[in-house]
Coordinates of N, CA and C in Angstrom, one line a residue:
M404 N 0.8 -1.2 -0.1 CA 0.0 0.0 0.0 C 0.9 1.2 0.1
W405 N 1.7 1.1 0.8 CA 2.7 2.4 0.9 C 3.4 2.6 -0.4
V406 N 3.6 1.4 -1.1 CA 4.4 1.5 -2.5 C 3.5 2.2 -3.5
V407 N 2.2 2.1 -3.4 CA 1.4 2.8 -4.4 C 1.4 4.2 -4.0
T408 N 1.2 4.4 -2.7 CA 1.2 5.9 -2.3 C 2.5 6.5 -2.6
Y409 N 3.6 6.0 -2.5 CA 4.8 6.6 -2.9 C 4.9 7.0 -4.5
W410 N 4.5 5.9 -5.2 CA 4.7 6.2 -6.7 C 3.6 7.2 -7.1
G411 N 2.5 7.4 -6.4 CA 1.5 8.3 -6.8 C 2.1 9.8 -6.4
W412 N 2.6 9.8 -5.1 CA 3.2 11.0 -4.9 C 4.4 11.5 -5.8
F413 N 5.1 10.5 -6.2 CA 6.5 10.8 -7.2 C 5.9 11.3 -8.4
L414 N 4.8 10.6 -9.0 CA 4.2 11.0 -10.3 C 3.7 12.3 -10.3
T415 N 2.9 12.7 -9.1 CA 2.4 14.1 -9.0 C 3.5 15.1 -8.9
M416 N 4.6 14.9 -8.2 CA 5.7 15.9 -8.2 C 6.3 16.0 -9.6
W417 N 6.5 14.9 -10.3 CA 7.1 14.9 -11.6 C 6.3 15.8 -12.7
I418 N 5.0 15.6 -12.6 CA 4.1 16.3 -13.5 C 4.2 17.9 -13.1
S419 N 4.2 18.1 -11.8 CA 4.2 19.6 -11.4 C 5.5 20.1 -11.9
A420 N 6.6 19.4 -11.7 CA 7.9 19.9 -12.1 C 8.0 20.3 -13.5
M421 N 7.4 19.4 -14.4 CA 7.4 19.6 -15.8 C 6.5 20.7 -16.1
I422 N 5.4 20.9 -15.6 CA 4.5 22.1 -15.8 C 5.2 23.4 -15.6
S423 N 5.9 23.4 -14.5 CA 6.6 24.7 -14.0 C 7.7 24.9 -15.0
L424 N 8.5 24.0 -15.6 CA 9.6 24.2 -16.4 C 9.0 24.7 -17.8
M425 N 7.8 24.1 -18.3 CA 7.3 24.6 -19.5 C 6.8 26.1 -19.3
A426 N 6.4 26.4 -18.2 CA 6.0 27.9 -18.0 C 7.1 28.7 -18.0
I427 N 8.1 28.4 -17.3 CA 9.3 29.2 -17.3 C 9.9 29.4 -18.6
T428 N 10.1 28.4 -19.4 CA 10.5 28.3 -20.8 C 9.7 29.3 -21.7
Q429 N 8.4 29.3 -21.6 CA 7.6 30.2 -22.3 C 7.8 31.7 -22.1
V430 N 8.0 31.9 -20.8 CA 8.3 33.3 -20.3 C 9.6 33.8 -21.0
I431 N 10.8 33.0 -20.9 CA 11.9 33.3 -21.4 C 11.9 33.6 -22.9
I432 N 11.3 32.8 -23.7 CA 11.1 32.8 -25.2 C 10.5 34.2 -25.5
T433 N 9.2 34.5 -24.7 CA 8.6 35.6 -25.0 C 9.2 36.9 -24.7
T434 N 10.0 37.0 -23.7 CA 10.6 38.3 -23.2 C 12.0 38.5 -23.8
T435 N 12.5 37.5 -24.4 CA 14.0 37.6 -24.9 C 14.0 38.3 -26.3
V436 N 14.8 39.4 -26.5 CA 14.8 40.0 -27.8 C 16.1 39.5 -28.6
R437 N 15.8 39.1 -29.9 CA 16.9 38.7 -30.7 C 17.9 39.9 -31.1
P438 N 19.1 39.6 -31.0 CA 20.1 40.6 -31.4 C 19.9 41.2 -32.7
K439 N 20.0 42.5 -32.8 CA 19.8 43.2 -34.2 C 20.8 42.7 -35.2
M440 N 21.9 42.3 -34.9 CA 23.0 41.9 -35.9 C 22.5 40.7 -36.6
F441 N 21.6 39.9 -36.1 CA 21.2 38.7 -36.8 C 20.0 38.9 -37.4
L442 N 19.3 40.0 -37.3 CA 18.0 40.3 -38.1 C 18.4 40.7 -39.5
R443 N 17.7 40.4 -40.4 CA 17.8 40.7 -42.0 C 17.0 42.0 -42.1
S444 N 17.8 43.1 -42.6 CA 17.1 44.3 -42.8 C 16.2 44.3 -43.9
P445 N 15.0 44.7 -44.0 CA 14.2 44.7 -45.3 C 14.6 45.7 -46.2
D446 N 14.4 45.3 -47.5 CA 15.0 46.2 -48.7 C 14.1 47.4 -48.7
K447 N 14.9 48.6 -48.7 CA 14.0 49.8 -48.7 C 13.5 50.1 -50.1
T448 N 14.2 49.7 -51.2 CA 13.7 49.8 -52.4 C 13.2 48.6 -53.1
P449 N 11.9 48.2 -53.4 CA 11.6 47.0 -53.9 C 12.2 46.7 -55.3
K450 N 12.5 45.6 -55.6 CA 13.0 45.0 -56.8 C 12.0 45.3 -57.9
L451 N 12.5 45.8 -59.1 CA 11.6 46.2 -60.1 C 11.5 45.0 -61.1
L452 N 10.4 44.9 -61.6 CA 10.3 43.8 -62.7 C 10.9 44.6 -64.0
P453 N 11.2 43.6 -65.0 CA 11.7 44.2 -66.3 C 10.8 45.1 -66.9
R454 N 9.5 45.1 -66.9 CA 8.6 46.1 -67.6 C 8.7 47.3 -66.7
Q455 N 8.8 47.2 -65.4 CA 8.9 48.5 -64.5 C 10.2 49.2 -64.7
R456 N 11.3 48.6 -64.9 CA 12.6 49.1 -65.3 C 12.6 50.0 -66.4
Q457 N 11.9 49.5 -67.5 CA 11.7 50.4 -68.8 C 11.1 51.6 -68.6
N458 N 10.2 51.7 -67.6 CA 9.5 53.0 -67.3 C 10.2 54.1 -66.6
Q459 N 11.2 53.5 -66.0 CA 12.1 54.5 -65.2 C 12.7 55.7 -65.9
P460 N 12.8 56.8 -65.5 CA 13.3 58.0 -66.1 C 14.9 57.8 -66.3
L461 N 15.4 58.6 -67.3 CA 16.9 58.4 -67.5 C 17.7 59.0 -66.5
N462 N 18.9 58.5 -66.3 CA 19.9 59.1 -65.4 C 20.3 60.5 -65.7
L463 N 19.6 61.5 -65.0 CA 19.7 62.9 -65.4 C 21.3 63.3 -65.3
V464 N 21.9 62.7 -64.4 CA 23.3 63.1 -64.2 C 24.1 62.7 -65.4
N465 N 24.1 61.5 -65.9 CA 24.8 61.1 -67.1 C 24.3 61.9 -68.3
T466 N 23.0 62.2 -68.4 CA 22.5 62.9 -69.6 C 23.0 64.3 -69.7
K467 N 23.1 65.0 -68.5 CA 23.7 66.3 -68.3 C 25.2 66.3 -68.8
S468 N 25.9 65.2 -68.2 CA 27.4 65.1 -68.6 C 27.6 65.1 -70.0
F469 N 26.7 64.2 -70.7 CA 26.8 63.9 -72.1 C 26.5 65.4 -72.9
I470 N 25.5 66.1 -72.5 CA 25.2 67.3 -73.2 C 26.4 68.3 -73.0
A471 N 26.9 68.3 -71.8 CA 28.0 69.3 -71.5 C 29.2 68.9 -72.5
A472 N 29.6 67.7 -72.6 CA 30.7 67.3 -73.5 C 30.4 67.7 -74.9
I473 N 29.2 67.6 -75.4 CA 28.8 68.1 -76.8 C 29.0 69.5 -76.9
L474 N 28.6 70.4 -76.0 CA 28.6 71.7 -76.0 C 30.0 72.2 -75.8
L475 N 31.0 71.5 -75.1 CA 32.3 71.8 -75.0 C 33.0 71.5 -76.3
V476 N 32.7 70.5 -77.1 CA 33.4 70.2 -78.5 C 33.0 71.3 -79.4
L477 N 31.7 71.6 -79.4 CA 31.2 72.7 -80.3 C 31.7 74.0 -80.1
S478 N 31.8 74.4 -78.7 CA 32.5 75.7 -78.4 C 33.8 75.8 -78.8
A479 N 34.7 74.6 -78.6 CA 36.0 74.6 -79.0 C 36.2 74.7 -80.6
S480 N 35.4 74.1 -81.4 CA 35.4 74.2 -82.8 C 35.2 75.7 -83.2
I481 N 34.3 76.4 -82.6 CA 33.9 77.8 -83.0 C 35.1 78.6 -82.6
L482 N 35.6 78.4 -81.3 CA 36.8 79.2 -81.0 C 38.0 79.0 -82.0
T483 N 38.1 77.7 -82.4 CA 39.3 77.5 -83.3 C 39.1 78.2 -84.6
A484 N 37.7 78.4 -85.1 CA 37.6 79.0 -86.4 C 37.6 80.6 -86.2
Q485 N 37.3 81.1 -85.0 CA 37.4 82.4 -84.9 C 38.9 82.9 -84.6
D486 N 39.9 81.9 -84.2 CA 41.2 82.3 -83.9 C 42.0 81.9 -85.2
A487 N 41.5 81.4 -86.3 CA 42.3 81.1 -87.5 C 42.9 82.4 -88.1
V488 N 44.1 82.5 -88.3 CA 44.7 83.6 -88.9 C 44.5 83.7 -90.4
L489 N 44.0 84.9 -90.7 CA 43.8 85.2 -92.1 C 45.1 85.5 -93.0
R490 N 45.0 85.2 -94.2 CA 46.2 85.5 -95.1 C 45.7 86.1 -96.4
A491 N 46.7 86.5 -97.2 CA 46.4 87.0 -98.5 C 45.7 86.0 -99.4
G492 N 44.8 86.3 -100.2 CA 44.0 85.4 -100.9 C 42.7 84.9 -100.4
D493 N 42.7 85.0 -99.0 CA 41.4 84.4 -98.3 C 40.1 85.2 -98.9
S494 N 39.0 84.5 -98.9 CA 37.8 85.2 -99.3 C 37.1 85.3 -98.0
L495 N 36.4 86.5 -97.8 CA 35.5 86.7 -96.6 C 34.2 87.0 -96.9
E496 N 33.2 86.5 -96.2 CA 31.7 86.8 -96.4 C 31.5 87.8 -95.3
V497 N 31.2 89.0 -95.7 CA 31.0 90.0 -94.5 C 29.5 90.4 -94.5
R498 N 28.9 90.4 -93.4 CA 27.5 90.7 -93.1 C 27.5 91.7 -92.2
I499 N 26.6 92.9 -92.3 CA 26.6 94.0 -91.5 C 25.1 94.3 -90.9
G500 N 25.0 94.6 -89.8 CA 23.6 94.7 -89.1 C 23.8 96.0 -88.4
G501 N 22.6 96.5 -87.9 CA 22.6 97.7 -87.1 C 22.8 98.9 -88.0
V502 N 22.4 98.8 -89.1 CA 22.5 100.0 -90.2 C 21.1 100.1 -90.9
P503 N 20.9 101.3 -91.6 CA 19.7 101.4 -92.4 C 19.6 100.2 -93.4
P504 N 18.4 99.7 -93.6 CA 18.2 98.6 -94.5 C 18.8 98.7 -95.9
E505 N 18.8 100.0 -96.5 CA 19.2 100.2 -97.8 C 20.8 100.1 -97.8
E506 N 21.4 100.2 -96.6 CA 22.9 100.2 -96.5 C 23.4 98.7 -96.4
V507 N 22.5 97.8 -96.0 CA 22.9 96.5 -95.7 C 23.5 95.8 -97.0
Q508 N 22.8 96.0 -98.2 CA 23.3 95.3 -99.4 C 24.5 96.0 -99.9
Q509 N 24.7 97.3 -99.6 CA 25.9 98.0 -100.2 C 27.2 97.5 -99.5
V510 N 27.1 97.0 -98.2 CA 28.3 96.7 -97.5 C 28.5 95.1 -97.5
S511 N 27.3 94.5 -97.3 CA 27.4 93.0 -97.1 C 27.8 92.3 -98.6
G512 N 28.6 91.4 -98.3 CA 29.1 90.7 -99.7 C 30.3 89.9 -99.4
T513 N 30.8 89.3 -100.5 CA 32.2 88.6 -100.4 C 33.4 89.4 -100.8
Y514 N 34.5 89.4 -100.0 CA 35.6 90.3 -100.4 C 36.8 89.3 -100.1
T515 N 37.8 89.8 -100.9 CA 39.0 89.0 -101.0 C 40.2 89.9 -100.6
I516 N 41.0 89.2 -99.6 CA 42.2 89.9 -99.1 C 43.2 89.9 -100.2
D517 N 43.7 91.3 -100.6 CA 44.5 91.3 -101.7 C 46.0 90.8 -101.3
G518 N 47.0 90.9 -102.3 CA 48.2 90.4 -102.2 C 49.1 91.1 -101.1
D519 N 48.6 92.5 -100.8 CA 49.2 93.2 -99.8 C 48.6 93.0 -98.4
G520 N 47.7 92.2 -98.5 CA 47.1 91.9 -97.1 C 45.9 92.7 -96.6
F521 N 45.3 93.5 -97.6 CA 44.3 94.4 -97.2 C 43.0 94.0 -97.9
V522 N 41.9 94.3 -97.3 CA 40.5 94.1 -97.9 C 39.8 95.5 -98.0
N523 N 39.3 95.8 -99.1 CA 38.7 97.0 -99.5 C 37.3 97.0 -99.3
L524 N 36.8 97.8 -98.4 CA 35.4 97.8 -97.9 C 34.7 99.2 -98.3
P525 N 33.5 99.2 -98.6 CA 32.7 100.4 -99.0 C 32.8 101.5 -97.8
H526 N 33.0 102.7 -98.2 CA 33.0 103.8 -97.3 C 34.2 104.1 -96.5
I527 N 34.9 103.0 -96.2 CA 36.0 103.0 -95.2 C 37.3 102.7 -96.1
G528 N 37.2 102.1 -97.3 CA 38.5 101.7 -98.0 C 39.2 100.6 -97.4
K529 N 40.6 100.6 -97.5 CA 41.3 99.3 -97.1 C 41.6 99.2 -95.8
I530 N 41.4 98.0 -95.3 CA 41.7 97.6 -93.8 C 42.6 96.5 -93.8
R531 N 43.8 96.6 -93.0 CA 44.7 95.5 -92.9 C 44.0 94.3 -92.3
A532 N 44.1 93.1 -93.1 CA 43.3 91.9 -92.6 C 44.3 90.7 -92.5
A533 N 45.4 90.7 -93.3 CA 46.4 89.5 -93.2 C 46.9 89.4 -91.9
Q534 N 47.2 88.3 -91.4 CA 47.7 88.0 -89.9 C 46.9 88.3 -88.9
A535 N 45.7 88.8 -89.2 CA 44.6 88.9 -88.0 C 43.8 87.8 -88.1
T536 N 43.0 87.7 -86.8 CA 42.1 86.5 -86.6 C 40.8 87.1 -87.1
Q537 N 39.8 86.3 -87.3 CA 38.4 86.7 -87.7 C 37.9 87.7 -86.7
S538 N 38.0 87.3 -85.4 CA 37.5 88.2 -84.4 C 38.1 89.7 -84.3
E539 N 39.4 89.6 -84.6 CA 40.3 91.0 -84.6 C 39.7 91.7 -85.7
L540 N 39.7 91.1 -87.1 CA 39.2 91.9 -88.2 C 37.8 92.4 -88.0
Q541 N 37.0 91.6 -87.4 CA 35.6 92.0 -87.1 C 35.6 93.3 -86.3
L542 N 36.3 93.3 -85.2 CA 36.4 94.5 -84.5 C 37.0 95.7 -85.1
A543 N 38.1 95.4 -86.0 CA 38.7 96.5 -86.9 C 37.7 97.1 -87.8
I544 N 36.8 96.3 -88.4 CA 35.8 96.9 -89.3 C 34.8 97.7 -88.6
E545 N 34.4 97.2 -87.4 CA 33.3 98.0 -86.7 C 33.9 99.3 -86.3
S546 N 35.1 99.2 -85.8 CA 35.9 100.4 -85.3 C 36.0 101.3 -86.6
G547 N 36.2 100.9 -87.8 CA 36.4 101.8 -88.9 C 35.2 102.5 -89.3
Y548 N 34.0 101.8 -89.3 CA 32.8 102.5 -89.6 C 32.4 103.5 -88.5
T549 N 32.6 103.1 -87.2 CA 32.2 104.1 -86.1 C 33.2 105.3 -85.9
S550 N 34.5 105.1 -86.0 CA 35.4 106.1 -85.9 C 35.2 107.3 -87.0
R551 N 34.9 106.8 -88.2 CA 34.6 107.6 -89.2 C 33.2 108.3 -89.3
Q552 N 32.5 107.9 -88.2 CA 31.0 108.3 -88.0 C 30.3 108.1 -89.2
I553 N 30.5 106.9 -89.9 CA 29.5 106.4 -90.9 C 28.4 105.6 -90.4
Y554 N 28.6 104.9 -89.4 CA 27.5 104.0 -88.7 C 27.7 104.3 -87.3
T555 N 26.5 104.4 -86.5 CA 26.6 104.7 -85.1 C 26.9 103.2 -84.3
N556 N 26.3 102.2 -84.8 CA 26.5 101.0 -83.9 C 26.4 99.8 -84.9
P557 N 27.4 99.7 -85.7 CA 27.4 98.4 -86.7 C 27.7 97.3 -86.0
S558 N 27.1 96.1 -86.5 CA 27.4 94.7 -86.0 C 28.0 93.9 -87.3
I559 N 29.2 93.6 -87.2 CA 29.8 92.9 -88.4 C 30.0 91.4 -88.0
T560 N 29.6 90.6 -89.0 CA 29.8 89.2 -88.9 C 30.6 88.7 -90.1
L561 N 31.7 88.0 -89.8 CA 32.7 87.5 -90.8 C 32.5 85.9 -90.8
S562 N 32.7 85.3 -92.1 CA 32.8 83.9 -92.3 C 33.6 83.7 -93.3
I563 N 34.4 82.4 -93.3 CA 35.2 82.2 -94.4 C 34.6 80.8 -95.1
P564 N 34.2 81.0 -96.4 CA 33.6 79.9 -97.0 C 34.6 78.6 -97.1
N565 N 33.9 77.4 -97.1 CA 34.8 76.2 -97.1 C 35.7 76.1 -98.4
T566 N 35.4 76.8 -99.3 CA 36.3 76.7 -100.6 C 37.3 77.7 -100.6
A567 N 37.3 78.6 -99.6 CA 38.1 79.7 -99.6 C 39.7 79.5 -99.8
R568 N 40.2 78.4 -99.3 CA 41.6 78.1 -99.3 C 42.1 77.1 -100.4
F569 N 41.1 76.8 -101.4 CA 41.4 75.7 -102.4 C 41.1 76.2 -103.8
V570 N 41.8 75.7 -104.7 CA 41.4 75.9 -106.1 C 41.2 74.5 -106.7
N571 N 40.1 74.2 -107.3 CA 39.8 72.8 -107.7 C 40.1 72.6 -109.3
T572 N 40.6 71.4 -109.6 CA 41.1 71.1 -111.1 C 40.2 69.9 -111.4
G573 N 39.9 69.9 -112.6 CA 39.2 68.6 -113.1 C 39.2 68.4 -114.7
G574 N 38.7 67.4 -115.2 CA 38.9 67.1 -116.5 C 40.1 66.4 -116.9
E575 N 40.6 66.9 -118.0 CA 41.8 66.1 -118.5 C 43.3 66.5 -117.9
V576 N 43.3 66.4 -116.6 CA 44.5 66.4 -115.8 C 44.7 65.1 -115.2
K577 N 46.0 64.8 -115.0 CA 46.3 63.4 -114.6 C 45.8 63.2 -113.1
A578 N 45.8 64.2 -112.2 CA 45.4 64.0 -110.8 C 44.4 65.1 -110.4
P579 N 43.1 65.1 -110.9 CA 42.1 66.1 -110.4 C 42.0 66.1 -108.9
Q580 N 42.1 67.4 -108.5 CA 42.1 67.5 -106.9 C 41.8 68.9 -106.5
R581 N 41.8 69.2 -105.1 CA 41.7 70.5 -104.6 C 43.3 71.0 -104.4
V582 N 43.6 71.9 -105.0 CA 44.9 72.5 -104.7 C 45.0 73.5 -103.7
P583 N 45.7 73.4 -102.6 CA 45.8 74.4 -101.6 C 46.1 75.8 -102.2
F584 N 45.4 76.7 -101.8 CA 45.6 78.1 -102.4 C 46.8 78.8 -101.7
T585 N 47.6 79.4 -102.5 CA 48.7 80.4 -102.1 C 48.6 81.7 -102.9
A586 N 49.1 82.7 -102.3 CA 49.0 84.1 -103.0 C 49.5 84.1 -104.3
D587 N 50.5 83.2 -104.6 CA 51.3 83.3 -105.9 C 50.9 82.2 -106.9
L588 N 49.7 81.5 -106.6 CA 49.2 80.4 -107.4 C 48.6 80.9 -108.7
T589 N 49.2 80.3 -109.8 CA 48.7 80.6 -111.1 C 47.9 79.5 -111.9
L590 N 47.3 79.7 -113.0 CA 46.7 78.6 -113.6 C 47.6 77.5 -113.9
L591 N 48.7 77.9 -114.5 CA 49.8 76.9 -115.0 C 50.2 76.2 -113.7
G592 N 50.3 76.9 -112.5 CA 50.8 76.3 -111.4 C 49.8 75.2 -110.8
A593 N 48.5 75.6 -110.9 CA 47.6 74.5 -110.5 C 47.3 73.4 -111.3
I594 N 47.7 73.5 -112.6 CA 47.6 72.3 -113.5 C 48.9 71.5 -113.2
S595 N 50.0 72.2 -113.0 CA 51.2 71.4 -112.8 C 51.2 70.5 -111.4
A596 N 50.5 71.3 -110.4 CA 50.3 70.5 -109.2 C 49.2 69.4 -109.2
S597 N 48.5 69.4 -110.4 CA 47.6 68.3 -110.7 C 48.2 67.3 -111.5
G598 N 49.5 67.3 -111.8 CA 50.1 66.2 -112.4 C 50.3 66.6 -113.9
G599 N 49.8 67.8 -114.3 CA 49.9 68.2 -115.7 C 48.7 67.6 -116.5
F600 N 48.7 67.8 -117.9 CA 47.7 67.4 -118.8 C 47.9 66.0 -119.1
T601 N 46.8 65.4 -119.4 CA 46.7 64.0 -120.1 C 47.1 64.1 -121.5
D602 N 47.1 63.0 -122.2 CA 47.3 62.9 -123.6 C 46.1 63.3 -124.4
F603 N 45.0 63.5 -123.7 CA 43.7 63.8 -124.5 C 43.2 65.2 -124.1
A604 N 44.1 66.0 -123.5 CA 43.6 67.4 -123.2 C 43.7 68.2 -124.2
D605 N 42.7 69.2 -124.4 CA 42.7 70.3 -125.2 C 43.1 71.5 -124.5
Q606 N 44.5 71.7 -124.8 CA 45.2 72.6 -124.0 C 44.8 74.2 -124.5
G607 N 44.1 74.2 -125.6 CA 43.8 75.6 -126.2 C 42.5 76.0 -125.7
K608 N 41.6 75.2 -125.0 CA 40.4 75.6 -124.5 C 40.2 75.4 -123.0
V609 N 41.1 75.7 -122.1 CA 41.0 75.4 -120.7 C 40.0 76.5 -120.2
R610 N 39.2 76.0 -119.3 CA 38.1 76.8 -118.8 C 38.4 77.2 -117.3
L611 N 38.3 78.5 -117.1 CA 38.5 79.0 -115.8 C 37.1 79.4 -115.2
L612 N 36.6 78.8 -114.3 CA 35.4 79.3 -113.6 C 35.6 80.0 -112.4
R613 N 35.1 81.2 -112.4 CA 35.2 82.0 -111.2 C 34.0 82.9 -111.0
E614 N 33.4 82.8 -109.7 CA 32.2 83.5 -109.4 C 31.1 83.6 -110.5
G615 N 30.8 82.4 -111.1 CA 29.8 82.2 -112.0 C 30.3 82.6 -113.4
K616 N 31.4 83.1 -113.6 CA 31.8 83.5 -114.9 C 32.9 82.5 -115.5
V617 N 33.0 82.4 -116.8 CA 33.9 81.4 -117.4 C 34.7 82.1 -118.3
T618 N 36.1 81.7 -118.2 CA 37.1 82.4 -119.1 C 37.8 81.4 -119.7
I619 N 38.0 81.3 -121.1 CA 38.7 80.4 -122.0 C 40.2 80.9 -122.0
V620 N 41.0 79.9 -121.7 CA 42.4 80.2 -121.6 C 43.2 79.2 -122.6
N621 N 44.0 79.7 -123.6 CA 44.8 79.1 -124.3 C 46.2 78.7 -123.7
V622 N 46.4 77.8 -123.0 CA 47.5 77.4 -122.3 C 48.9 77.3 -123.2
K623 N 48.6 76.9 -124.4 CA 49.9 76.9 -125.3 C 50.4 78.3 -125.6
Q624 N 49.5 79.3 -125.7 CA 49.8 80.7 -125.8 C 50.5 81.3 -124.6
V625 N 49.9 80.8 -123.4 CA 50.4 81.3 -122.0 C 51.9 80.9 -121.9
R626 N 52.2 79.6 -122.4 CA 53.5 79.2 -122.2 C 54.5 80.1 -123.0
K627 N 54.1 80.6 -124.2 CA 54.9 81.5 -124.9 C 55.1 82.8 -124.3
E628 N 53.9 83.3 -123.5 CA 54.1 84.5 -122.9 C 53.6 84.5 -121.4
P629 N 54.6 84.0 -120.7 CA 54.3 83.8 -119.3 C 53.6 84.9 -118.5
E630 N 53.9 86.1 -118.9 CA 53.1 87.2 -118.2 C 51.6 87.1 -118.1
K631 N 51.1 86.3 -119.2 CA 49.6 86.3 -119.3 C 49.1 85.0 -118.4
D632 N 50.0 84.4 -117.8 CA 49.6 83.3 -116.8 C 48.6 84.1 -115.7
I633 N 47.4 83.5 -115.5 CA 46.4 84.2 -114.8 C 46.7 83.8 -113.3
R634 N 46.7 84.7 -112.4 CA 46.6 84.5 -111.0 C 45.4 84.1 -110.4
L635 N 45.3 83.0 -109.7 CA 44.2 82.4 -109.2 C 43.6 83.0 -107.9
K636 N 42.4 82.8 -107.7 CA 41.8 83.2 -106.4 C 41.1 82.0 -105.7
P637 N 40.9 82.1 -104.5 CA 40.3 80.9 -103.6 C 39.0 80.7 -104.3
G638 N 38.6 79.5 -104.4 CA 37.4 79.0 -105.0 C 37.3 79.0 -106.4
D639 N 38.4 79.4 -107.2 CA 38.4 79.1 -108.6 C 38.3 77.6 -109.0
R640 N 37.9 77.4 -110.1 CA 37.9 76.0 -110.7 C 38.3 75.9 -112.1
I641 N 39.2 75.0 -112.4 CA 39.9 74.9 -113.7 C 39.4 73.5 -114.2
E642 N 38.7 73.6 -115.4 CA 38.3 72.5 -116.1 C 38.9 72.5 -117.5
V643 N 39.6 71.2 -117.7 CA 40.3 70.9 -118.9 C 39.5 69.9 -119.8
P644 N 39.0 70.4 -121.0 CA 38.2 69.6 -121.8 C 39.0 68.6 -122.6
Q645 N 38.4 67.5 -123.2 CA 39.0 66.6 -124.0 C 39.1 67.0 -125.4
S646 N 40.1 66.8 -126.1 CA 40.4 67.1 -127.5 C 39.7 66.1 -128.4
F647 N 39.2 66.6 -129.3 CA 38.6 65.6 -130.3 C 39.4 65.2 -131.5
W648 N 40.6 65.6 -131.6 CA 41.5 65.1 -132.5 C 43.0 65.1 -132.0

């Protein structure tokens, strides 16, 4: 009898101990805070699906840098053109503003720097142009008109045509090309620089095209009289026709 009583008491005490242990374990688990270093931080920016990425705006920083680079290249090109040194034989396109409308056509036009380095302009005559840059000559022309009290506030724009520093040869020459212009370049010189005539060239009817006008030159005669060799201007074109016999 006492054995049954003993085991009943022991079983009761064991169950009570297990219930207490479970209660204590639950309290510890509930009140204990996990260290932050082991917690996974949630993503602040949700991942975008491929379709969502396509709708995102362009990176403005990269776009602005790209535009700035383009503007830098363009400005450098403009400054290079403005700083180009002019020389005898260069053709200049002059445009004037800030003057009466009827005066614009009188002054605006294409002018050539002569062999002495001057450009001859309406109302003010010759102005030194060779060895000056475009911007320097522009200021000199504006000053010339204001100092002589011809115009109060003129605005001059200068430009050099693409063909200004070359003479073109074509037709029956051995090497048709753009011949770099020099102040002493002549018709015979340009033909020689192009390799001379071919065997089929009509040397008696060489065509010189200048500002819309055509001049026929007999090169055979010019060789006999070198003083008749024509001095060329920037933008001139020489065409050598083919002989029919």
